[in-house]
Amino acid sequence: MSIVSRGFHGRRGGDPALPPGQYLTEDFPVLSAGPTPRVPPAAWTFTITNAAGASRRWTWREYLALPAERPHVDIHCVTKWSKLGTDWEGVSLDTLFEEVEPDAPYAMIECYGGYTTNLPVEDLLDGKAWVAHGFGGEPLHPEHGGPARLLVPHLYFWKSAKWVSGIRLMDHDEPGFWEAAGYHNYGDPWREQRYEGD
Ligand SMILES: Nc1nc2c(c(=O)[nH]1)N[C@H]1C(S)=C(S)[C@@H](COP(=O)(O)O)O[C@H]1N2
Ligand SMILES: [Mo]
């Protein structure tokens, strides 16, 4: 037998799509720091506030009226599971930032339930990040962040904040929930930036 396909367990670590130290999973584990907030779409809003204090808020209906994309991406959790070729539906942050000037270098992502995570604004732009409301052709399940979550697949998955409520732009960087607890400030899975100091 010489056929070796992606996902075959004997190939763990050998798949070029798998960052160092990660293993493949076919499941979709649920990892939440607290209970799942139930956010009815009718009550959901998403707000971007820039450093100058300008802000734009979208209701669920307004958000759904924006052009959606269908990113097909690999996701990597700091707890070492990776899931390849996941299918999402969401609105590019480029589309959202057309309506609010991205006037500062840092972003704090804010969520229903209080979770936060920080990242550079440039990691949200140029086709690298989405607000996602669909997964696998279905509405995003509440446990996975529905009605909508951030999707930033090039960074460890803790940056992909579930139940996202908005983005606040900042002139100076500030740590979010896990970053303040010792996770790496940036979280590049290809450089294994799991914890502070990596
Ligand atoms: N609001 C919120 N978003 C969150 C988290 C959280 O606890 N709360 N956990 C993060 C972590 S550590 C991971 S790995 C992913 C898990 O997403 P999943 O539960 O859909 O697999 O969500 C991220 N987003
Ligand atoms: Mo995670």
GROMACS .gro file of C-alpha atoms and ligand atoms in nm:
model
  223
    1MET     CA    1   0.000   0.000   0.000
    2SER     CA    2   0.163   0.319  -0.110
    3ILE     CA    3  -0.137   0.550  -0.107
    4VAL     CA    4  -0.109   0.814   0.162
    5SER     CA    5  -0.384   1.070   0.182
    6ARG     CA    6  -0.430   1.382   0.391
    7GLY     CA    7  -0.585   1.288   0.723
    8PHE     CA    8  -0.436   0.938   0.738
    9HIS     CA    9  -0.320   0.911   1.097
   10GLY     CA   10   0.024   0.786   0.999
   11ARG     CA   11   0.084   1.122   0.834
   12ARG     CA   12   0.041   1.326   1.151
   13GLY     CA   13   0.284   1.616   1.134
   14GLY     CA   14   0.372   1.540   0.774
   15ASP     CA   15   0.094   1.740   0.611
   16PRO     CA   16   0.234   2.066   0.470
   17ALA     CA   17  -0.095   2.237   0.561
   18LEU     CA   18  -0.041   2.150   0.927
   19PRO     CA   19   0.156   2.407   1.133
   20PRO     CA   20   0.424   2.276   1.373
   21GLY     CA   21   0.294   2.091   1.678
   22GLN     CA   22  -0.062   2.061   1.546
   23TYR     CA   23  -0.267   1.746   1.476
   24LEU     CA   24  -0.563   1.704   1.243
   25THR     CA   25  -0.917   1.664   1.369
   26GLU     CA   26  -1.235   1.595   1.178
   27ASP     CA   27  -1.447   1.708   1.477
   28PHE     CA   28  -1.528   2.067   1.557
   29PRO     CA   29  -1.438   2.100   1.927
   30VAL     CA   30  -1.616   2.369   2.130
   31LEU     CA   31  -1.381   2.585   2.338
   32SER     CA   32  -1.539   2.864   2.539
   33ALA     CA   33  -1.414   3.040   2.850
   34GLY     CA   34  -1.769   3.073   2.985
   35PRO     CA   35  -2.131   2.991   2.912
   36THR     CA   36  -2.273   3.037   2.562
   37PRO     CA   37  -2.445   3.376   2.547
   38ARG     CA   38  -2.780   3.349   2.369
   39VAL     CA   39  -2.801   3.646   2.135
   40PRO     CA   40  -3.122   3.659   1.932
   41PRO     CA   41  -3.040   3.794   1.583
   42ALA     CA   42  -3.304   4.065   1.630
   43ALA     CA   43  -3.103   4.195   1.927
   44TRP     CA   44  -2.758   4.153   1.766
   45THR     CA   45  -2.567   4.458   1.655
   46PHE     CA   46  -2.210   4.496   1.535
   47THR     CA   47  -2.025   4.823   1.597
   48ILE     CA   48  -1.691   4.948   1.473
   49THR     CA   49  -1.550   5.251   1.657
   50ASN     CA   50  -1.231   5.412   1.532
   51ALA     CA   51  -0.966   5.599   1.728
   52ALA     CA   52  -1.116   5.937   1.634
   53GLY     CA   53  -1.443   5.820   1.792
   54ALA     CA   54  -1.637   5.777   1.468
   55SER     CA   55  -1.854   5.469   1.475
   56ARG     CA   56  -2.083   5.265   1.254
   57ARG     CA   57  -2.333   5.015   1.387
   58TRP     CA   58  -2.505   4.744   1.182
   59THR     CA   59  -2.821   4.563   1.286
   60TRP     CA   60  -2.854   4.196   1.191
   61ARG     CA   61  -3.072   4.290   0.896
   62GLU     CA   62  -2.825   4.555   0.774
   63TYR     CA   63  -2.536   4.313   0.820
   64LEU     CA   64  -2.709   4.041   0.617
   65ALA     CA   65  -2.768   4.290   0.335
   66LEU     CA   66  -2.390   4.329   0.288
   67PRO     CA   67  -2.215   4.119   0.022
   68ALA     CA   68  -2.111   3.785   0.175
   69GLU     CA   69  -1.813   3.567   0.087
   70ARG     CA   70  -1.754   3.195   0.132
   71PRO     CA   71  -1.407   3.151   0.276
   72HIS     CA   72  -1.263   2.797   0.255
   73VAL     CA   73  -0.988   2.796   0.517
   74ASP     CA   74  -0.781   2.593   0.762
   75ILE     CA   75  -0.819   2.671   1.134
   76HIS     CA   76  -0.565   2.608   1.411
   77CYS     CA   77  -0.635   2.606   1.787
   78VAL     CA   78  -0.359   2.671   2.038
   79THR     CA   79  -0.466   2.348   2.215
   80LYS     CA   80  -0.312   2.180   1.906
   81TRP     CA   81  -0.605   2.073   1.692
   82SER     CA   82  -0.628   2.190   1.334
   83LYS     CA   83  -0.917   2.150   1.098
   84LEU     CA   84  -0.844   2.178   0.727
   85GLY     CA   85  -1.070   2.308   0.452
   86THR     CA   86  -1.354   2.447   0.664
   87ASP     CA   87  -1.635   2.629   0.482
   88TRP     CA   88  -1.775   2.953   0.616
   89GLU     CA   89  -2.005   3.230   0.507
   90GLY     CA   90  -1.936   3.582   0.620
   91VAL     CA   91  -1.872   3.946   0.543
   92SER     CA   92  -1.515   4.058   0.483
   93LEU     CA   93  -1.379   4.312   0.729
   94ASP     CA   94  -1.270   4.506   0.419
   95THR     CA   95  -1.640   4.555   0.340
   96LEU     CA   96  -1.718   4.671   0.694
   97PHE     CA   97  -1.417   4.905   0.707
   98GLU     CA   98  -1.537   5.077   0.389
   99GLU     CA   99  -1.781   5.257   0.618
  100VAL     CA  100  -1.546   5.345   0.907
  101GLU     CA  101  -1.197   5.476   0.844
  102PRO     CA  102  -0.938   5.237   0.998
  103ASP     CA  103  -0.739   5.523   1.152
  104ALA     CA  104  -0.529   5.338   1.414
  105PRO     CA  105  -0.290   5.040   1.414
  106TYR     CA  106  -0.449   4.819   1.684
  107ALA     CA  107  -0.790   4.658   1.729
  108MET     CA  108  -0.975   4.518   2.029
  109ILE     CA  109  -1.244   4.268   1.935
  110GLU     CA  110  -1.542   4.279   2.172
  111CYS     CA  111  -1.808   4.013   2.232
  112TYR     CA  112  -2.141   3.941   2.393
  113GLY     CA  113  -2.040   3.772   2.720
  114GLY     CA  114  -1.735   3.992   2.771
  115TYR     CA  115  -1.457   3.802   2.589
  116THR     CA  116  -1.201   4.021   2.417
  117THR     CA  117  -0.899   3.967   2.193
  118ASN     CA  118  -0.652   4.211   2.038
  119LEU     CA  119  -0.479   4.212   1.703
  120PRO     CA  120  -0.318   4.453   1.459
  121VAL     CA  121  -0.567   4.621   1.226
  122GLU     CA  122  -0.361   4.509   0.925
  123ASP     CA  123  -0.448   4.148   1.016
  124LEU     CA  124  -0.815   4.234   0.970
  125LEU     CA  125  -0.771   4.388   0.623
  126ASP     CA  126  -0.688   4.270   0.269
  127GLY     CA  127  -0.903   3.957   0.265
  128LYS     CA  128  -0.766   3.806   0.586
  129ALA     CA  129  -1.068   3.830   0.818
  130TRP     CA  130  -1.446   3.804   0.820
  131VAL     CA  131  -1.746   3.835   1.044
  132ALA     CA  132  -1.892   3.488   0.987
  133HIS     CA  133  -2.253   3.380   1.031
  134GLY     CA  134  -2.251   3.049   0.843
  135PHE     CA  135  -2.054   2.727   0.879
  136GLY     CA  136  -2.075   2.420   0.658
  137GLY     CA  137  -2.374   2.561   0.471
  138GLU     CA  138  -2.577   2.612   0.791
  139PRO     CA  139  -2.632   2.911   1.019
  140LEU     CA  140  -2.345   2.929   1.269
  141HIS     CA  141  -2.440   2.727   1.578
  142PRO     CA  142  -2.457   2.927   1.907
  143GLU     CA  143  -2.182   2.711   2.063
  144HIS     CA  144  -1.951   2.811   1.777
  145GLY     CA  145  -2.033   3.180   1.810
  146GLY     CA  146  -2.369   3.228   1.641
  147PRO     CA  147  -2.527   3.450   1.537
  148ALA     CA  148  -2.182   3.569   1.425
  149ARG     CA  149  -1.815   3.541   1.514
  150LEU     CA  150  -1.489   3.680   1.390
  151LEU     CA  151  -1.292   3.451   1.156
  152VAL     CA  152  -0.918   3.523   1.136
  153PRO     CA  153  -0.784   3.189   1.016
  154HIS     CA  154  -0.417   3.288   0.976
  155LEU     CA  155  -0.387   3.333   1.357
  156TYR     CA  156  -0.456   3.081   1.635
  157PHE     CA  157  -0.829   3.037   1.675
  158TRP     CA  158  -0.858   3.222   2.008
  159LYS     CA  159  -0.836   3.540   1.795
  160SER     CA  160  -1.156   3.430   1.615
  161ALA     CA  161  -1.387   3.575   1.876
  162LYS     CA  162  -1.730   3.413   1.908
  163TRP     CA  163  -2.055   3.616   1.960
  164VAL     CA  164  -1.871   3.919   1.830
  165SER     CA  165  -2.032   4.255   1.907
  166GLY     CA  166  -1.777   4.497   1.772
  167ILE     CA  167  -1.429   4.626   1.709
  168ARG     CA  168  -1.265   4.916   1.886
  169LEU     CA  169  -0.959   5.071   1.720
  170MET     CA  170  -0.675   5.186   1.943
  171ASP     CA  171  -0.360   5.398   1.904
  172HIS     CA  172  -0.183   5.177   2.160
  173ASP     CA  173  -0.198   4.799   2.186
  174GLU     CA  174  -0.381   4.639   2.479
  175PRO     CA  175  -0.407   4.269   2.566
  176GLY     CA  176  -0.740   4.088   2.537
  177PHE     CA  177  -0.871   3.807   2.759
  178TRP     CA  178  -0.623   3.528   2.679
  179GLU     CA  179  -0.339   3.765   2.592
  180ALA     CA  180  -0.359   3.910   2.946
  181ALA     CA  181  -0.352   3.551   3.081
  182GLY     CA  182  -0.020   3.466   2.915
  183TYR     CA  183  -0.110   3.371   2.560
  184HIS     CA  184   0.107   3.519   2.286
  185ASN     CA  185   0.014   3.871   2.185
  186TYR     CA  186   0.008   3.787   1.811
  187GLY     CA  187  -0.046   3.410   1.779
  188ASP     CA  188   0.099   3.301   1.444
  189PRO     CA  189   0.053   2.922   1.425
  190TRP     CA  190   0.336   2.888   1.168
  191ARG     CA  191   0.581   3.042   1.417
  192GLU     CA  192   0.422   2.848   1.708
  193GLN     CA  193   0.345   3.167   1.897
  194ARG     CA  194   0.134   2.995   2.162
  195TYR     CA  195   0.238   3.169   2.482
  196GLU     CA  196   0.408   3.491   2.586
  197GLY     CA  197   0.777   3.456   2.507
  198ASP     CA  198   0.737   3.196   2.227
  199LIG     N1  199  -1.635   3.497   2.285
  199LIG     C1  200  -1.546   3.399   2.286
  199LIG     N2  201  -1.480   3.371   2.171
  199LIG     C2  202  -1.388   3.272   2.168
  199LIG     C3  203  -1.357   3.197   2.283
  199LIG     C4  204  -1.427   3.229   2.403
  199LIG     O1  205  -1.405   3.167   2.509
  199LIG     N3  206  -1.521   3.328   2.399
  199LIG     N4  207  -1.261   3.098   2.278
  199LIG     C5  208  -1.161   3.109   2.171
  199LIG     C6  209  -1.082   2.989   2.156
  199LIG     S1  210  -0.957   2.963   2.270
  199LIG     C7  211  -1.096   2.906   2.050
  199LIG     S2  212  -0.991   2.777   2.021
  199LIG     C8  213  -1.210   2.921   1.959
  199LIG     C9  214  -1.294   2.798   1.964
  199LIG     O2  215  -1.399   2.808   1.871
  199LIG     P1  216  -1.500   2.687   1.863
  199LIG     O3  217  -1.560   2.668   1.999
  199LIG     O4  218  -1.598   2.727   1.758
  199LIG     O5  219  -1.418   2.566   1.821
  199LIG     O6  220  -1.294   3.030   1.992
  199LIG    C10  221  -1.227   3.144   2.038
  199LIG     N5  222  -1.324   3.248   2.051
  200MO      MO  223  -0.827   2.789   2.170
   0.00000   0.00000   0.00000
